mmCIF file of C-alpha atoms and ligand atoms in Angstrom:
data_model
loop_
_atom_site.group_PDB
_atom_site.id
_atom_site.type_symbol
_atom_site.label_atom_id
_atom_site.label_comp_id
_atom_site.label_asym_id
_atom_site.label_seq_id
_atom_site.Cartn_x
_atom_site.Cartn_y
_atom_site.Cartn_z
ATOM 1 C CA UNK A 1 26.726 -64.741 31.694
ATOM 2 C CA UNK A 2 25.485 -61.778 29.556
ATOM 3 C CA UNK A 3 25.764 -61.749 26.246
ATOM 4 C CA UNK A 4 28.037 -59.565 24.912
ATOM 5 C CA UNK A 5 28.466 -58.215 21.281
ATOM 6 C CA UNK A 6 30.454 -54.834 21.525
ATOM 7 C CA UNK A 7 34.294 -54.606 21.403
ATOM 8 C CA UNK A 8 35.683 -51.708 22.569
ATOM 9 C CA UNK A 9 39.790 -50.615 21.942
ATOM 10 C CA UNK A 10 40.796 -47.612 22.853
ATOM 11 C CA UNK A 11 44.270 -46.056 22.870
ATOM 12 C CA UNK A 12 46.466 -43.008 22.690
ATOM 13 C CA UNK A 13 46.879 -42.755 18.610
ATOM 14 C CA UNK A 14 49.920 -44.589 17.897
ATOM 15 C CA UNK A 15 49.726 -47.212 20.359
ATOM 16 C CA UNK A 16 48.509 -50.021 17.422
ATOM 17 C CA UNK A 17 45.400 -50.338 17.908
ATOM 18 C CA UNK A 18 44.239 -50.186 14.582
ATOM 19 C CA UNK A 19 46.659 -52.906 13.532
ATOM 20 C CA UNK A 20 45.231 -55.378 16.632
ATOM 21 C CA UNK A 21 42.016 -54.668 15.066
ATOM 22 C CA UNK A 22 42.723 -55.655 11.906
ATOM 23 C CA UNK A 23 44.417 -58.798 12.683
ATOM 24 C CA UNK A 24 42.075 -59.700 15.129
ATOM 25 C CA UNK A 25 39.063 -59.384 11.773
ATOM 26 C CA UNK A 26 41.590 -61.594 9.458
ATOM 27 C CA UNK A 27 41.581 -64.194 12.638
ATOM 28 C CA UNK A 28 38.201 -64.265 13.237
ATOM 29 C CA UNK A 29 36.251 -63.978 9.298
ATOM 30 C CA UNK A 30 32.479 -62.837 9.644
ATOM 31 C CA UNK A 31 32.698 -62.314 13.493
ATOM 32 C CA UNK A 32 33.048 -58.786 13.541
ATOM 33 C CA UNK A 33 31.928 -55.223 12.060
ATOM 34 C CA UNK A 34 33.988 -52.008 12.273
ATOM 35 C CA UNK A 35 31.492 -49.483 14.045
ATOM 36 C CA UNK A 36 32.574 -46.280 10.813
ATOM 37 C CA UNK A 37 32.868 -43.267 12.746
ATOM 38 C CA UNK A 38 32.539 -39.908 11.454
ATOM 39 C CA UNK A 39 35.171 -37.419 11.545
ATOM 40 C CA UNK A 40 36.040 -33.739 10.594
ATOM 41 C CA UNK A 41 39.316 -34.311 10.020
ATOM 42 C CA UNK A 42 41.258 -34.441 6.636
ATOM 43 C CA UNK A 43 41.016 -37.688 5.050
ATOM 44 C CA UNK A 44 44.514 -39.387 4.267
ATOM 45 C CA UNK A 45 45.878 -40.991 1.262
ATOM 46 C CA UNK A 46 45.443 -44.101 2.149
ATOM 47 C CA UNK A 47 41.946 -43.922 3.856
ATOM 48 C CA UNK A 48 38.700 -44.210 1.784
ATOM 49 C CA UNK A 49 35.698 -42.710 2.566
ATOM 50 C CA UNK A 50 32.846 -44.534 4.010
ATOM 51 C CA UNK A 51 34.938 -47.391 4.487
ATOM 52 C CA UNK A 52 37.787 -46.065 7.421
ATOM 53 C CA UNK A 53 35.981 -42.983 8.368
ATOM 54 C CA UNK A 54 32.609 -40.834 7.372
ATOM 55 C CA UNK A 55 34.425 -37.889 6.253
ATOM 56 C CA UNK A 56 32.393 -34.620 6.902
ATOM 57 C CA UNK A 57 32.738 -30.772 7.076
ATOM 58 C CA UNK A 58 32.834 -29.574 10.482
ATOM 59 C CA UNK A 59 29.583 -27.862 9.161
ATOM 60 C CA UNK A 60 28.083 -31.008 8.625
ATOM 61 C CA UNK A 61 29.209 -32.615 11.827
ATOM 62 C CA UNK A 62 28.109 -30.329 13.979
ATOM 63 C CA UNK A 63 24.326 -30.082 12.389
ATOM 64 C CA UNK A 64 24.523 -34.178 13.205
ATOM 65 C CA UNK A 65 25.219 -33.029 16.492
ATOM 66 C CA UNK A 66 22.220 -30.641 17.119
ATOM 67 C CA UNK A 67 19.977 -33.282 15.513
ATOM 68 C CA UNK A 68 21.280 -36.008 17.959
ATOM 69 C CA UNK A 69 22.231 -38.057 15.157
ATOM 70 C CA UNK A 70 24.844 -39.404 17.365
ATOM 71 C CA UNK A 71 25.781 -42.184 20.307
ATOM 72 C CA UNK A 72 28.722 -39.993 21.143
ATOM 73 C CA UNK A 73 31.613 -37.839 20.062
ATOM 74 C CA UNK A 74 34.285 -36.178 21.309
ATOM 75 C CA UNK A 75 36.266 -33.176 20.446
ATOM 76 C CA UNK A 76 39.549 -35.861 20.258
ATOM 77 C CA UNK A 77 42.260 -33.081 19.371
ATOM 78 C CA UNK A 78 42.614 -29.472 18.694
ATOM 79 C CA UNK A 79 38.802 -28.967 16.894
ATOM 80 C CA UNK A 80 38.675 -32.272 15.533
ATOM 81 C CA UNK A 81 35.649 -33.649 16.001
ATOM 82 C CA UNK A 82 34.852 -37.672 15.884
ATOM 83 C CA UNK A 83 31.807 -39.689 16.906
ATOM 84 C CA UNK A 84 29.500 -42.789 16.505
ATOM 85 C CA UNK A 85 26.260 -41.914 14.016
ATOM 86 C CA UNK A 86 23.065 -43.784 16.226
ATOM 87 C CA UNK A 87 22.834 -45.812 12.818
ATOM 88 C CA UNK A 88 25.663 -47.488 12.288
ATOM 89 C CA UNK A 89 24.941 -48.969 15.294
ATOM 90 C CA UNK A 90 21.496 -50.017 14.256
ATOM 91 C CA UNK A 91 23.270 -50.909 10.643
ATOM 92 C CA UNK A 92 25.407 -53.552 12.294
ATOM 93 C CA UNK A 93 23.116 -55.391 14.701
ATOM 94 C CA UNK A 94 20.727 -55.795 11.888
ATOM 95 C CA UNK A 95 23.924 -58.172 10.329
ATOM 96 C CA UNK A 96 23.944 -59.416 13.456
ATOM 97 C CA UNK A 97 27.632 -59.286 14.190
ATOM 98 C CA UNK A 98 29.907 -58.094 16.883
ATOM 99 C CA UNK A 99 29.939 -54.580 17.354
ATOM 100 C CA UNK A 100 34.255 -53.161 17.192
ATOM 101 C CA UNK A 101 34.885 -49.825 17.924
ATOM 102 C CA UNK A 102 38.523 -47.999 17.857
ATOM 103 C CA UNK A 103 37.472 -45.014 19.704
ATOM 104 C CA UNK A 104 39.293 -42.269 22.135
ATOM 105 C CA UNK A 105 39.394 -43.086 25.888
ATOM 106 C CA UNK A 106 36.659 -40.945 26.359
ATOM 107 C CA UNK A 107 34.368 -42.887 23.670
ATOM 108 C CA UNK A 108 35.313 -45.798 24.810
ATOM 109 C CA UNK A 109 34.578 -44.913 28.732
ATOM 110 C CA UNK A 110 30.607 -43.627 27.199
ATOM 111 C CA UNK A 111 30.094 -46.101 25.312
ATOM 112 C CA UNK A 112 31.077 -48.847 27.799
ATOM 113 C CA UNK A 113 28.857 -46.852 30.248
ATOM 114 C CA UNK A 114 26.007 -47.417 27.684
ATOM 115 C CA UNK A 115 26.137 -50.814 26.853
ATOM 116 C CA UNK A 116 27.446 -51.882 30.401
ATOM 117 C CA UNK A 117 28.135 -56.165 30.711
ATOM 118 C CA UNK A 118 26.907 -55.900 26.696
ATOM 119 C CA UNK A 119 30.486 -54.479 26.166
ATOM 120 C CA UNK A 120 34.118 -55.665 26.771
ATOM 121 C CA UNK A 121 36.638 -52.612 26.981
ATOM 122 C CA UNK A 122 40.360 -52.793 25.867
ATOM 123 C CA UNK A 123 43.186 -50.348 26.701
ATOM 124 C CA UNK A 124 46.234 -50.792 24.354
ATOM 125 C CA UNK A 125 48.972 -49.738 26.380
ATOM 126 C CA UNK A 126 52.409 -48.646 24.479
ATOM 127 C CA UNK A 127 55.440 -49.793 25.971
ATOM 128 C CA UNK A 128 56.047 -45.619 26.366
ATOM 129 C CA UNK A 129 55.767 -42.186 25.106
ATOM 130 C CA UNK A 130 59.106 -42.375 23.522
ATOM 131 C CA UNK A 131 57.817 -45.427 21.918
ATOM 132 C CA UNK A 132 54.825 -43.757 21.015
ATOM 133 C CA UNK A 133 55.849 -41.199 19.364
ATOM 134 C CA UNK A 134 58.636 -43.166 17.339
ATOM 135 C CA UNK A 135 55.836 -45.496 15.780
ATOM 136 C CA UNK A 136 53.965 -41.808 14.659
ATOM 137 C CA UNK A 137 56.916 -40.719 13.027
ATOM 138 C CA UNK A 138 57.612 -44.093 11.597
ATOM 139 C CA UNK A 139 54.173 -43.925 10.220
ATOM 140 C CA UNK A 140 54.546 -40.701 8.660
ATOM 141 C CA UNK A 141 50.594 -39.737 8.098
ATOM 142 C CA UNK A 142 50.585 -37.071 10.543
ATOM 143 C CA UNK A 143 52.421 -33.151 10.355
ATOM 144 C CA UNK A 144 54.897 -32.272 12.850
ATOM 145 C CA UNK A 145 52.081 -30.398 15.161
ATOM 146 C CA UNK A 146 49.540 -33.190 14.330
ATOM 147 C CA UNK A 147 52.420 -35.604 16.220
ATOM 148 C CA UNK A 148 52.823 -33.098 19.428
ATOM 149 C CA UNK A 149 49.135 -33.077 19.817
ATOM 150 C CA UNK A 150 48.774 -36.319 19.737
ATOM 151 C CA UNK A 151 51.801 -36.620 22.265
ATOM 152 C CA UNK A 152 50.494 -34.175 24.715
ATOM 153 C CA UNK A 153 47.269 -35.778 25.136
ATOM 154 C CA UNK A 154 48.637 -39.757 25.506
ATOM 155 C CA UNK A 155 49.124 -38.682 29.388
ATOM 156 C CA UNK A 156 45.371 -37.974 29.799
ATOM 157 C CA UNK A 157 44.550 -40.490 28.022
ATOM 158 C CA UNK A 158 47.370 -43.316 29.886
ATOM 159 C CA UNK A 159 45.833 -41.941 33.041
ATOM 160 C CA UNK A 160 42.353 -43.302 32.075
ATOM 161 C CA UNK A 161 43.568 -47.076 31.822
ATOM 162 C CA UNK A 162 42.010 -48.367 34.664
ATOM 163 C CA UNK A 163 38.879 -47.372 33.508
ATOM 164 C CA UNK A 164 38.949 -50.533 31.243
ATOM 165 C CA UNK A 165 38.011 -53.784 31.472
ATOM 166 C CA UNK A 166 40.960 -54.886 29.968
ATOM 167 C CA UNK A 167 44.509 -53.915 29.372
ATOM 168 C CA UNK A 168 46.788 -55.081 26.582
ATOM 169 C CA UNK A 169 50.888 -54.348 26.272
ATOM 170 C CA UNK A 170 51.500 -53.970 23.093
ATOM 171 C CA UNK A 171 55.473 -54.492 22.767
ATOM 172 C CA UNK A 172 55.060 -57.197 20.608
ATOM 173 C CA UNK A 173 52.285 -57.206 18.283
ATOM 174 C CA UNK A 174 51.822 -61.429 18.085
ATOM 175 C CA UNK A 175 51.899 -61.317 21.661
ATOM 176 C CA UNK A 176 49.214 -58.265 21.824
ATOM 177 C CA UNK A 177 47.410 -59.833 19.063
ATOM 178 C CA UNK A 178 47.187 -63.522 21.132
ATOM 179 C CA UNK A 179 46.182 -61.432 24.240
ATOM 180 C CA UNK A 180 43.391 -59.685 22.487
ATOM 181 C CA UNK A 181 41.927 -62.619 20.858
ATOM 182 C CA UNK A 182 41.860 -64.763 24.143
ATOM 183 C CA UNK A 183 39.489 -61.561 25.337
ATOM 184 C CA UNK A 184 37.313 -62.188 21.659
ATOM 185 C CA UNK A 185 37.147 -66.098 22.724
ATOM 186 C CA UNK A 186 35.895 -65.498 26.376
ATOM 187 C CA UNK A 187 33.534 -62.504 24.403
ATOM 188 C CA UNK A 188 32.415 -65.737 22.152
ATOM 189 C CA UNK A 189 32.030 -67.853 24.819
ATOM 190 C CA UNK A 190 34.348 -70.481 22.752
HETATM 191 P P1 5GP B 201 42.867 -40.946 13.879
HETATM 192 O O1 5GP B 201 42.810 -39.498 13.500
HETATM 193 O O2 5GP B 201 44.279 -41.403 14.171
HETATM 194 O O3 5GP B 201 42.151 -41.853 12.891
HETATM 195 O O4 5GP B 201 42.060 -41.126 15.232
HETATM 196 C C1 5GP B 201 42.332 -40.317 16.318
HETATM 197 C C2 5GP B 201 41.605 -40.785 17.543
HETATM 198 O O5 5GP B 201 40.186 -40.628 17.410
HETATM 199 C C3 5GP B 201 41.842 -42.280 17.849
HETATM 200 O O6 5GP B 201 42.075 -42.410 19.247
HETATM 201 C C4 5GP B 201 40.534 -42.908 17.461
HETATM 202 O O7 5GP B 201 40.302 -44.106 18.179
HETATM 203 C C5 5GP B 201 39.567 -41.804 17.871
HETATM 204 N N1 5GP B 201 38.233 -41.990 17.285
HETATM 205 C C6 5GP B 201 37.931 -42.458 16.069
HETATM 206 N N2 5GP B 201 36.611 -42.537 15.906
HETATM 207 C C7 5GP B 201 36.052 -42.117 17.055
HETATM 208 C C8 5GP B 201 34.681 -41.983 17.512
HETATM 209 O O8 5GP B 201 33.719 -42.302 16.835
HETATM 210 N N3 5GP B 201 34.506 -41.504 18.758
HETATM 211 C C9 5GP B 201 35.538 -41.165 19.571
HETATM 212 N N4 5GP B 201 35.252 -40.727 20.779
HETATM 213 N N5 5GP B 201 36.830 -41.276 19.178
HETATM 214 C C10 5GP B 201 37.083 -41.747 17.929
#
């Protein structure tokens, strides 16, 4: 079997990714590195820079762009741009760790495409829209139109599941958690 050291989750925002990532790190110490993406998007309270997100000007971003500074980005929502910089990838395997990148379902599709049997996908699957956008208002980080953006696109973007290598339900977040580290195991070979 190939040896694989990319982790790919992708989900329509809301879904919990994020949070299976983070418990999956706190399971598995010194396994894993969070592939930093860059972003033109306003930074949040709670988010610090160079640690959740690169935060850039659009300006910026899109001179990255035209110097092919990147492994891929996507135009996520409404002129918000997001991608992977070429060197946090090299960054990373120079720790020699596994690659984990929370990415769009468009990301996730290129970069799986790249890295081919290298790279495990995951689709976190909400248990619905409803759901969905419940846990954005619950969260509170995002505007009123931020929330009906992110809404509208979650059909695309459910549509694109089979795509995956993997799918996870994530109605309970133990159960999603358990599910997503039995895929890290088989990734570890352990
Ligand atoms: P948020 O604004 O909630 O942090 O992220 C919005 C969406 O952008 C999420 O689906 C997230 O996974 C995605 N995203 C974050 N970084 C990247 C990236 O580097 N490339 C792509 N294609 N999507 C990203």
């Amino acid at each position: 079997m190939v040896k694989k050291d990319i982790v790919i989750f992708s989900a329509p925002s809301g879904s919990g990714k994020t949070t299976i990532l983070k418990r999956l790190f706190d399971l598995n110490p010194d396994v894993f590195d969070f592939s930093i993406s860059a972003t033109s998007r306003p930074k949040r309270n709670n988010e610090i820079d160079g640690k959740d997100y690169y935060f850039l000007t659009e300006q910026d971003f899109r001179a990255k762009i035209a110097n092919d500074e990147f492994l891929e980005w996507e135009e996520v929502y409404n002129g918000i741009l997001y991608g992977t910089l070429k060197l946090e990838i090299e960054r990373i395997r120079a720790n020699g760790k596994i690659i984990a990148f929370d990415v769009d379902v468009n990301g996730g599709i290129s970069i799986k495409k790249l890295f081919k049997d290298n790279a495990v996908s995951v689709f976190v699957m909400p248990p619905s829209v409803d759901e969905l956008r419940h846990r954005l208002e619950l969260r509170a980080t995002e505007s009123k139109e931020s929330i009906a953006d992110r809404i509208e696109r979650s059909a695309m973007e459910l549509s694109m599941s089979s795509k995956f290598d993997y799918t996870i339900l994530n109605d309970d977040i133990n159960l999603a958690v358990a599910k997503a580290q039995k895929i890290v195991d088989e990734v570890l070979q352990r």
